[in-house]
Amino acid sequence: MDHGESSHNGALKAILTLGHHTIELPLICGSEGEVALDIRRLRAETKGLQLNGKGIQGGLITFDPGYKNTASCQSDITFIDGEHGILRYRGYDIAELAAKKVRFIETALLLIYGELPTPAERENFRELLTQYEMLHEGMMNFFYSLPPNADPMAILAAAVQCSSLYNPELRAIDPADEDSFRAAAAKLLSRVRTIAAFSYRKAMGLPFEYPDPSLDYCSNFLHMMFSIPYRRFYATETMIRALNLFLILHADHEQNCSTATVRMVGSSRANLFDSISAGISALSGPLHGGANVQVLRMLERIERGEETIDGLINSVKIKEPGKPRRRLPGFGHRIYRNYDPRAKILKEAVDNLLEELQINDPLLDIARELEEKVRHDDFFQKANLYPNIDFYSGILLRAINIPVNMFTLMFAIGRVAGWIAQWREEALNPEAAIQRPRQVYIGKTCRGLCLP
Ligand code: ACO
């Protein structure tokens, strides 16, 4: 295939040669230099073409399992340059948002609406968050019916859907209707925090602590997590800052597995709540958001002497035929071939946080040693495997007393911001079609049924 040629109207195109046929494929250029081959007309233009004496059945399709080379949409929300370790929300570098201590809710509004809110917009949205922070009392039956130690991610996915049943009007919002969309976004952002805290209380057998309207987003969450009837919990500035940073860093990451899920489910015109519930399920997997739990478990096993760092590093190098390679949780990323910028920020934040709180966490020493050894290891160097966001995030969460089984759920609270933005972008795109990949069938060809 040739590429980079200009067609008669000056637009860039690629030329695909198929036997004696040539097909022009336009190129789409992103604002940061990404170039994509636009194959939208490929099937139609190749239908019936003769290749090796045979007509192409239905037209030519592309094959890209895992979408390693395929863009599913055009988006102006988040930009990642995986080669150079760059992440920007709506053009703002993640390091700058973190350093300037932008608040999580401001970041959420930036992602959803494209600009940081004015003070008036921020106040207005804050009021909505307060107004919607309570769950319908009927939801208590949902929580009471759960078994103890139920998986918090499964609770969250179910509760997000379940809570929306009490507001049928929100399940039918028109994404173009500003007021109802804002109400739905505020309800989700606000309630996901209440549901998360209630899941913890349920798992611990503690009475539910209702939200306090006088508190900001992060303090309110920590209050619902840790206040008990006879002792009110007051979060320190350090804890609030750490949680805020954690949520900002997790707020969006373009078309990852869970976000692509939210957009895919939304592409069938499923409502915001159901689409995000599906995203939560996608996030729970150990290769995605669930990796932060796996990292902590791995560090704990090393601490207990059940595994050694060297043994662990060596174990991932062995690849048994026909079996997937063992993976070191917290390392590697589909997009980053360099240090994940979020991991870099988190690593520094964790150092400062532990010093400020005067915590000596042996898991941090193990993590540092593991990272150092991996950094100098040939296998990891050649495969460009660096720590990702999940490698240090658990140590930060531990320092503010978040239990390990809540880690992925904490990720979800942050990511709800990005999911809302991405769902809306998909819903408002007049060119968006229901997402429906194709397949290359390799099963049996037509055969008759021979019953005795
Ligand atoms: N440890 C050891 N080997 C790894 C790792 C790892 N963490 N990650 C990738 N590799 C290897 C793969 O096995 C593969 O080698 P092989 O083909 O010889 O088996 C090679 O590196 C390339 O990997 P890919 O499969 O192309 O990577 P992919 O883009 O599919 O996967 C993923 C990315 C899922 C993140 C992977 O790196 C991984 O499993 N990491 C561990 C789990 C993790 O930390 N997930 C969190 C990611 S960040 C997030 O979701 C928020």
PDB file of N, CA and C in Angstrom, residues 127-179:
ATOM      1  N   GLU A 127     -23.862  22.741  43.892  1.00  0.00           N
ATOM      2  CA  GLU A 127     -25.201  22.667  44.491  1.00  0.00           C
ATOM      3  C   GLU A 127     -25.964  21.451  43.982  1.00  0.00           C
ATOM      4  N   LEU A 128     -25.794  21.183  42.677  1.00  0.00           N
ATOM      5  CA  LEU A 128     -26.470  20.003  42.124  1.00  0.00           C
ATOM      6  C   LEU A 128     -25.943  18.726  42.778  1.00  0.00           C
ATOM      7  N   LEU A 129     -24.612  18.680  42.958  1.00  0.00           N
ATOM      8  CA  LEU A 129     -24.021  17.479  43.578  1.00  0.00           C
ATOM      9  C   LEU A 129     -24.596  17.261  44.973  1.00  0.00           C
ATOM     10  N   THR A 130     -24.758  18.368  45.705  1.00  0.00           N
ATOM     11  CA  THR A 130     -25.311  18.267  47.061  1.00  0.00           C
ATOM     12  C   THR A 130     -26.767  17.817  47.007  1.00  0.00           C
ATOM     13  N   GLN A 131     -27.489  18.450  46.075  1.00  0.00           N
ATOM     14  CA  GLN A 131     -28.916  18.129  45.949  1.00  0.00           C
ATOM     15  C   GLN A 131     -29.146  16.646  45.659  1.00  0.00           C
ATOM     16  N   TYR A 132     -28.198  16.041  44.905  1.00  0.00           N
ATOM     17  CA  TYR A 132     -28.423  14.671  44.434  1.00  0.00           C
ATOM     18  C   TYR A 132     -27.622  13.613  45.185  1.00  0.00           C
ATOM     19  N   GLU A 133     -26.963  14.000  46.277  1.00  0.00           N
ATOM     20  CA  GLU A 133     -26.033  13.041  46.872  1.00  0.00           C
ATOM     21  C   GLU A 133     -26.723  11.887  47.615  1.00  0.00           C
ATOM     22  N   MET A 134     -27.986  12.111  48.012  1.00  0.00           N
ATOM     23  CA  MET A 134     -28.702  11.051  48.728  1.00  0.00           C
ATOM     24  C   MET A 134     -29.198  10.004  47.735  1.00  0.00           C
ATOM     25  N   LEU A 135     -29.194   8.773  48.172  1.00  0.00           N
ATOM     26  CA  LEU A 135     -29.819   7.723  47.369  1.00  0.00           C
ATOM     27  C   LEU A 135     -31.278   7.644  47.790  1.00  0.00           C
ATOM     28  N   HIS A 136     -32.115   7.179  46.912  1.00  0.00           N
ATOM     29  CA  HIS A 136     -33.504   6.939  47.281  1.00  0.00           C
ATOM     30  C   HIS A 136     -33.506   5.935  48.440  1.00  0.00           C
ATOM     31  N   GLU A 137     -34.335   6.172  49.435  1.00  0.00           N
ATOM     32  CA  GLU A 137     -34.334   5.307  50.622  1.00  0.00           C
ATOM     33  C   GLU A 137     -34.630   3.847  50.242  1.00  0.00           C
ATOM     34  N   GLY A 138     -35.354   3.674  49.147  1.00  0.00           N
ATOM     35  CA  GLY A 138     -35.645   2.314  48.672  1.00  0.00           C
ATOM     36  C   GLY A 138     -34.369   1.535  48.361  1.00  0.00           C
ATOM     37  N   MET A 139     -33.290   2.262  48.059  1.00  0.00           N
ATOM     38  CA  MET A 139     -32.018   1.610  47.745  1.00  0.00           C
ATOM     39  C   MET A 139     -31.436   0.877  48.959  1.00  0.00           C
ATOM     40  N   MET A 140     -31.921   1.249  50.153  1.00  0.00           N
ATOM     41  CA  MET A 140     -31.426   0.564  51.349  1.00  0.00           C
ATOM     42  C   MET A 140     -31.746  -0.931  51.266  1.00  0.00           C
ATOM     43  N   ASN A 141     -32.912  -1.238  50.676  1.00  0.00           N
ATOM     44  CA  ASN A 141     -33.273  -2.656  50.524  1.00  0.00           C
ATOM     45  C   ASN A 141     -32.261  -3.383  49.645  1.00  0.00           C
ATOM     46  N   PHE A 142     -31.789  -2.643  48.619  1.00  0.00           N
ATOM     47  CA  PHE A 142     -30.769  -3.221  47.735  1.00  0.00           C
ATOM     48  C   PHE A 142     -29.531  -3.579  48.555  1.00  0.00           C
ATOM     49  N   PHE A 143     -29.064  -2.620  49.350  1.00  0.00           N
ATOM     50  CA  PHE A 143     -27.848  -2.876  50.135  1.00  0.00           C
ATOM     51  C   PHE A 143     -28.076  -3.967  51.183  1.00  0.00           C
ATOM     52  N   TYR A 144     -29.256  -3.921  51.841  1.00  0.00           N
ATOM     53  CA  TYR A 144     -29.522  -4.919  52.873  1.00  0.00           C
ATOM     54  C   TYR A 144     -29.550  -6.332  52.281  1.00  0.00           C
ATOM     55  N   SER A 145     -29.966  -6.426  51.016  1.00  0.00           N
ATOM     56  CA  SER A 145     -30.141  -7.763  50.433  1.00  0.00           C
ATOM     57  C   SER A 145     -28.806  -8.392  50.016  1.00  0.00           C
ATOM     58  N   LEU A 146     -27.726  -7.623  50.048  1.00  0.00           N
ATOM     59  CA  LEU A 146     -26.446  -8.155  49.562  1.00  0.00           C
ATOM     60  C   LEU A 146     -25.786  -9.048  50.613  1.00  0.00           C
ATOM     61  N   PRO A 147     -25.094 -10.083  50.158  1.00  0.00           N
ATOM     62  CA  PRO A 147     -24.360 -10.897  51.133  1.00  0.00           C
ATOM     63  C   PRO A 147     -23.165 -10.115  51.673  1.00  0.00           C
ATOM     64  N   PRO A 148     -22.701 -10.452  52.887  1.00  0.00           N
ATOM     65  CA  PRO A 148     -21.508  -9.751  53.392  1.00  0.00           C
ATOM     66  C   PRO A 148     -20.324 -10.064  52.481  1.00  0.00           C
ATOM     67  N   ASN A 149     -19.407  -9.142  52.389  1.00  0.00           N
ATOM     68  CA  ASN A 149     -18.212  -9.305  51.553  1.00  0.00           C
ATOM     69  C   ASN A 149     -18.509  -9.452  50.062  1.00  0.00           C
ATOM     70  N   ALA A 150     -19.633  -8.927  49.644  1.00  0.00           N
ATOM     71  CA  ALA A 150     -19.919  -8.929  48.198  1.00  0.00           C
ATOM     72  C   ALA A 150     -18.877  -8.058  47.502  1.00  0.00           C
ATOM     73  N   ASP A 151     -18.549  -8.401  46.258  1.00  0.00           N
ATOM     74  CA  ASP A 151     -17.530  -7.671  45.486  1.00  0.00           C
ATOM     75  C   ASP A 151     -17.992  -6.223  45.257  1.00  0.00           C
ATOM     76  N   PRO A 152     -17.242  -5.249  45.758  1.00  0.00           N
ATOM     77  CA  PRO A 152     -17.694  -3.855  45.639  1.00  0.00           C
ATOM     78  C   PRO A 152     -17.903  -3.393  44.186  1.00  0.00           C
ATOM     79  N   MET A 153     -17.126  -3.921  43.240  1.00  0.00           N
ATOM     80  CA  MET A 153     -17.321  -3.494  41.841  1.00  0.00           C
ATOM     81  C   MET A 153     -18.647  -4.018  41.295  1.00  0.00           C
ATOM     82  N   ALA A 154     -18.999  -5.240  41.697  1.00  0.00           N
ATOM     83  CA  ALA A 154     -20.287  -5.787  41.256  1.00  0.00           C
ATOM     84  C   ALA A 154     -21.416  -4.990  41.897  1.00  0.00           C
ATOM     85  N   ILE A 155     -21.216  -4.585  43.160  1.00  0.00           N
ATOM     86  CA  ILE A 155     -22.243  -3.769  43.828  1.00  0.00           C
ATOM     87  C   ILE A 155     -22.390  -2.453  43.077  1.00  0.00           C
ATOM     88  N   LEU A 156     -21.262  -1.839  42.747  1.00  0.00           N
ATOM     89  CA  LEU A 156     -21.310  -0.532  42.091  1.00  0.00           C
ATOM     90  C   LEU A 156     -22.038  -0.618  40.743  1.00  0.00           C
ATOM     91  N   ALA A 157     -21.667  -1.619  39.944  1.00  0.00           N
ATOM     92  CA  ALA A 157     -22.290  -1.758  38.624  1.00  0.00           C
ATOM     93  C   ALA A 157     -23.805  -1.925  38.765  1.00  0.00           C
ATOM     94  N   ALA A 158     -24.207  -2.781  39.711  1.00  0.00           N
ATOM     95  CA  ALA A 158     -25.643  -3.036  39.897  1.00  0.00           C
ATOM     96  C   ALA A 158     -26.331  -1.810  40.489  1.00  0.00           C
ATOM     97  N   ALA A 159     -25.658  -1.148  41.455  1.00  0.00           N
ATOM     98  CA  ALA A 159     -26.304  -0.030  42.151  1.00  0.00           C
ATOM     99  C   ALA A 159     -26.486   1.188  41.246  1.00  0.00           C
ATOM    100  N   VAL A 160     -25.543   1.395  40.327  1.00  0.00           N
ATOM    101  CA  VAL A 160     -25.681   2.531  39.406  1.00  0.00           C
ATOM    102  C   VAL A 160     -26.953   2.346  38.571  1.00  0.00           C
ATOM    103  N   GLN A 161     -27.154   1.140  38.089  1.00  0.00           N
ATOM    104  CA  GLN A 161     -28.370   0.865  37.319  1.00  0.00           C
ATOM    105  C   GLN A 161     -29.601   0.955  38.209  1.00  0.00           C
ATOM    106  N   CYS A 162     -29.495   0.297  39.351  1.00  0.00           N
ATOM    107  CA  CYS A 162     -30.637   0.212  40.254  1.00  0.00           C
ATOM    108  C   CYS A 162     -31.069   1.617  40.710  1.00  0.00           C
ATOM    109  N   SER A 163     -30.102   2.477  41.054  1.00  0.00           N
ATOM    110  CA  SER A 163     -30.468   3.811  41.565  1.00  0.00           C
ATOM    111  C   SER A 163     -31.191   4.621  40.490  1.00  0.00           C
ATOM    112  N   SER A 164     -30.842   4.370  39.223  1.00  0.00           N
ATOM    113  CA  SER A 164     -31.486   5.145  38.152  1.00  0.00           C
ATOM    114  C   SER A 164     -32.954   4.751  37.968  1.00  0.00           C
ATOM    115  N   LEU A 165     -33.310   3.560  38.477  1.00  0.00           N
ATOM    116  CA  LEU A 165     -34.701   3.124  38.320  1.00  0.00           C
ATOM    117  C   LEU A 165     -35.655   4.016  39.118  1.00  0.00           C
ATOM    118  N   TYR A 166     -35.090   4.701  40.134  1.00  0.00           N
ATOM    119  CA  TYR A 166     -35.924   5.606  40.932  1.00  0.00           C
ATOM    120  C   TYR A 166     -36.129   6.955  40.241  1.00  0.00           C
ATOM    121  N   ASN A 167     -35.405   7.175  39.142  1.00  0.00           N
ATOM    122  CA  ASN A 167     -35.568   8.413  38.371  1.00  0.00           C
ATOM    123  C   ASN A 167     -35.760   8.075  36.901  1.00  0.00           C
ATOM    124  N   PRO A 168     -36.910   7.491  36.558  1.00  0.00           N
ATOM    125  CA  PRO A 168     -37.083   7.037  35.169  1.00  0.00           C
ATOM    126  C   PRO A 168     -36.855   8.152  34.152  1.00  0.00           C
ATOM    127  N   GLU A 169     -37.114   9.420  34.571  1.00  0.00           N
ATOM    128  CA  GLU A 169     -36.935  10.522  33.610  1.00  0.00           C
ATOM    129  C   GLU A 169     -35.460  10.655  33.211  1.00  0.00           C
ATOM    130  N   LEU A 170     -34.543  10.279  34.125  1.00  0.00           N
ATOM    131  CA  LEU A 170     -33.115  10.394  33.800  1.00  0.00           C
ATOM    132  C   LEU A 170     -32.658   9.274  32.887  1.00  0.00           C
ATOM    133  N   ARG A 171     -33.398   8.186  32.899  1.00  0.00           N
ATOM    134  CA  ARG A 171     -33.042   7.072  32.018  1.00  0.00           C
ATOM    135  C   ARG A 171     -33.447   7.365  30.582  1.00  0.00           C
ATOM    136  N   ALA A 172     -34.217   8.427  30.421  1.00  0.00           N
ATOM    137  CA  ALA A 172     -34.699   8.718  29.058  1.00  0.00           C
ATOM    138  C   ALA A 172     -34.252  10.108  28.612  1.00  0.00           C
ATOM    139  N   ILE A 173     -33.139  10.611  29.177  1.00  0.00           N
ATOM    140  CA  ILE A 173     -32.765  11.991  28.831  1.00  0.00           C
ATOM    141  C   ILE A 173     -32.336  12.101  27.371  1.00  0.00           C
ATOM    142  N   ASP A 174     -32.581  13.286  26.832  1.00  0.00           N
ATOM    143  CA  ASP A 174     -32.068  13.629  25.510  1.00  0.00           C
ATOM    144  C   ASP A 174     -30.691  14.243  25.767  1.00  0.00           C
ATOM    145  N   PRO A 175     -29.612  13.611  25.260  1.00  0.00           N
ATOM    146  CA  PRO A 175     -28.273  14.120  25.573  1.00  0.00           C
ATOM    147  C   PRO A 175     -28.064  15.562  25.115  1.00  0.00           C
ATOM    148  N   ALA A 176     -28.891  16.028  24.186  1.00  0.00           N
ATOM    149  CA  ALA A 176     -28.745  17.412  23.708  1.00  0.00           C
ATOM    150  C   ALA A 176     -29.466  18.399  24.624  1.00  0.00           C
ATOM    151  N   ASP A 177     -30.275  17.892  25.518  1.00  0.00           N
ATOM    152  CA  ASP A 177     -31.000  18.779  26.424  1.00  0.00           C
ATOM    153  C   ASP A 177     -30.088  19.108  27.619  1.00  0.00           C
ATOM    154  N   GLU A 178     -29.562  20.350  27.607  1.00  0.00           N
ATOM    155  CA  GLU A 178     -28.523  20.734  28.573  1.00  0.00           C
ATOM    156  C   GLU A 178     -28.932  20.479  30.023  1.00  0.00           C
ATOM    157  N   ASP A 179     -30.135  20.912  30.389  1.00  0.00           N
ATOM    158  CA  ASP A 179     -30.527  20.846  31.799  1.00  0.00           C
ATOM    159  C   ASP A 179     -30.664  19.412  32.283  1.00  0.00           C
TER     160      ASP A 179
END
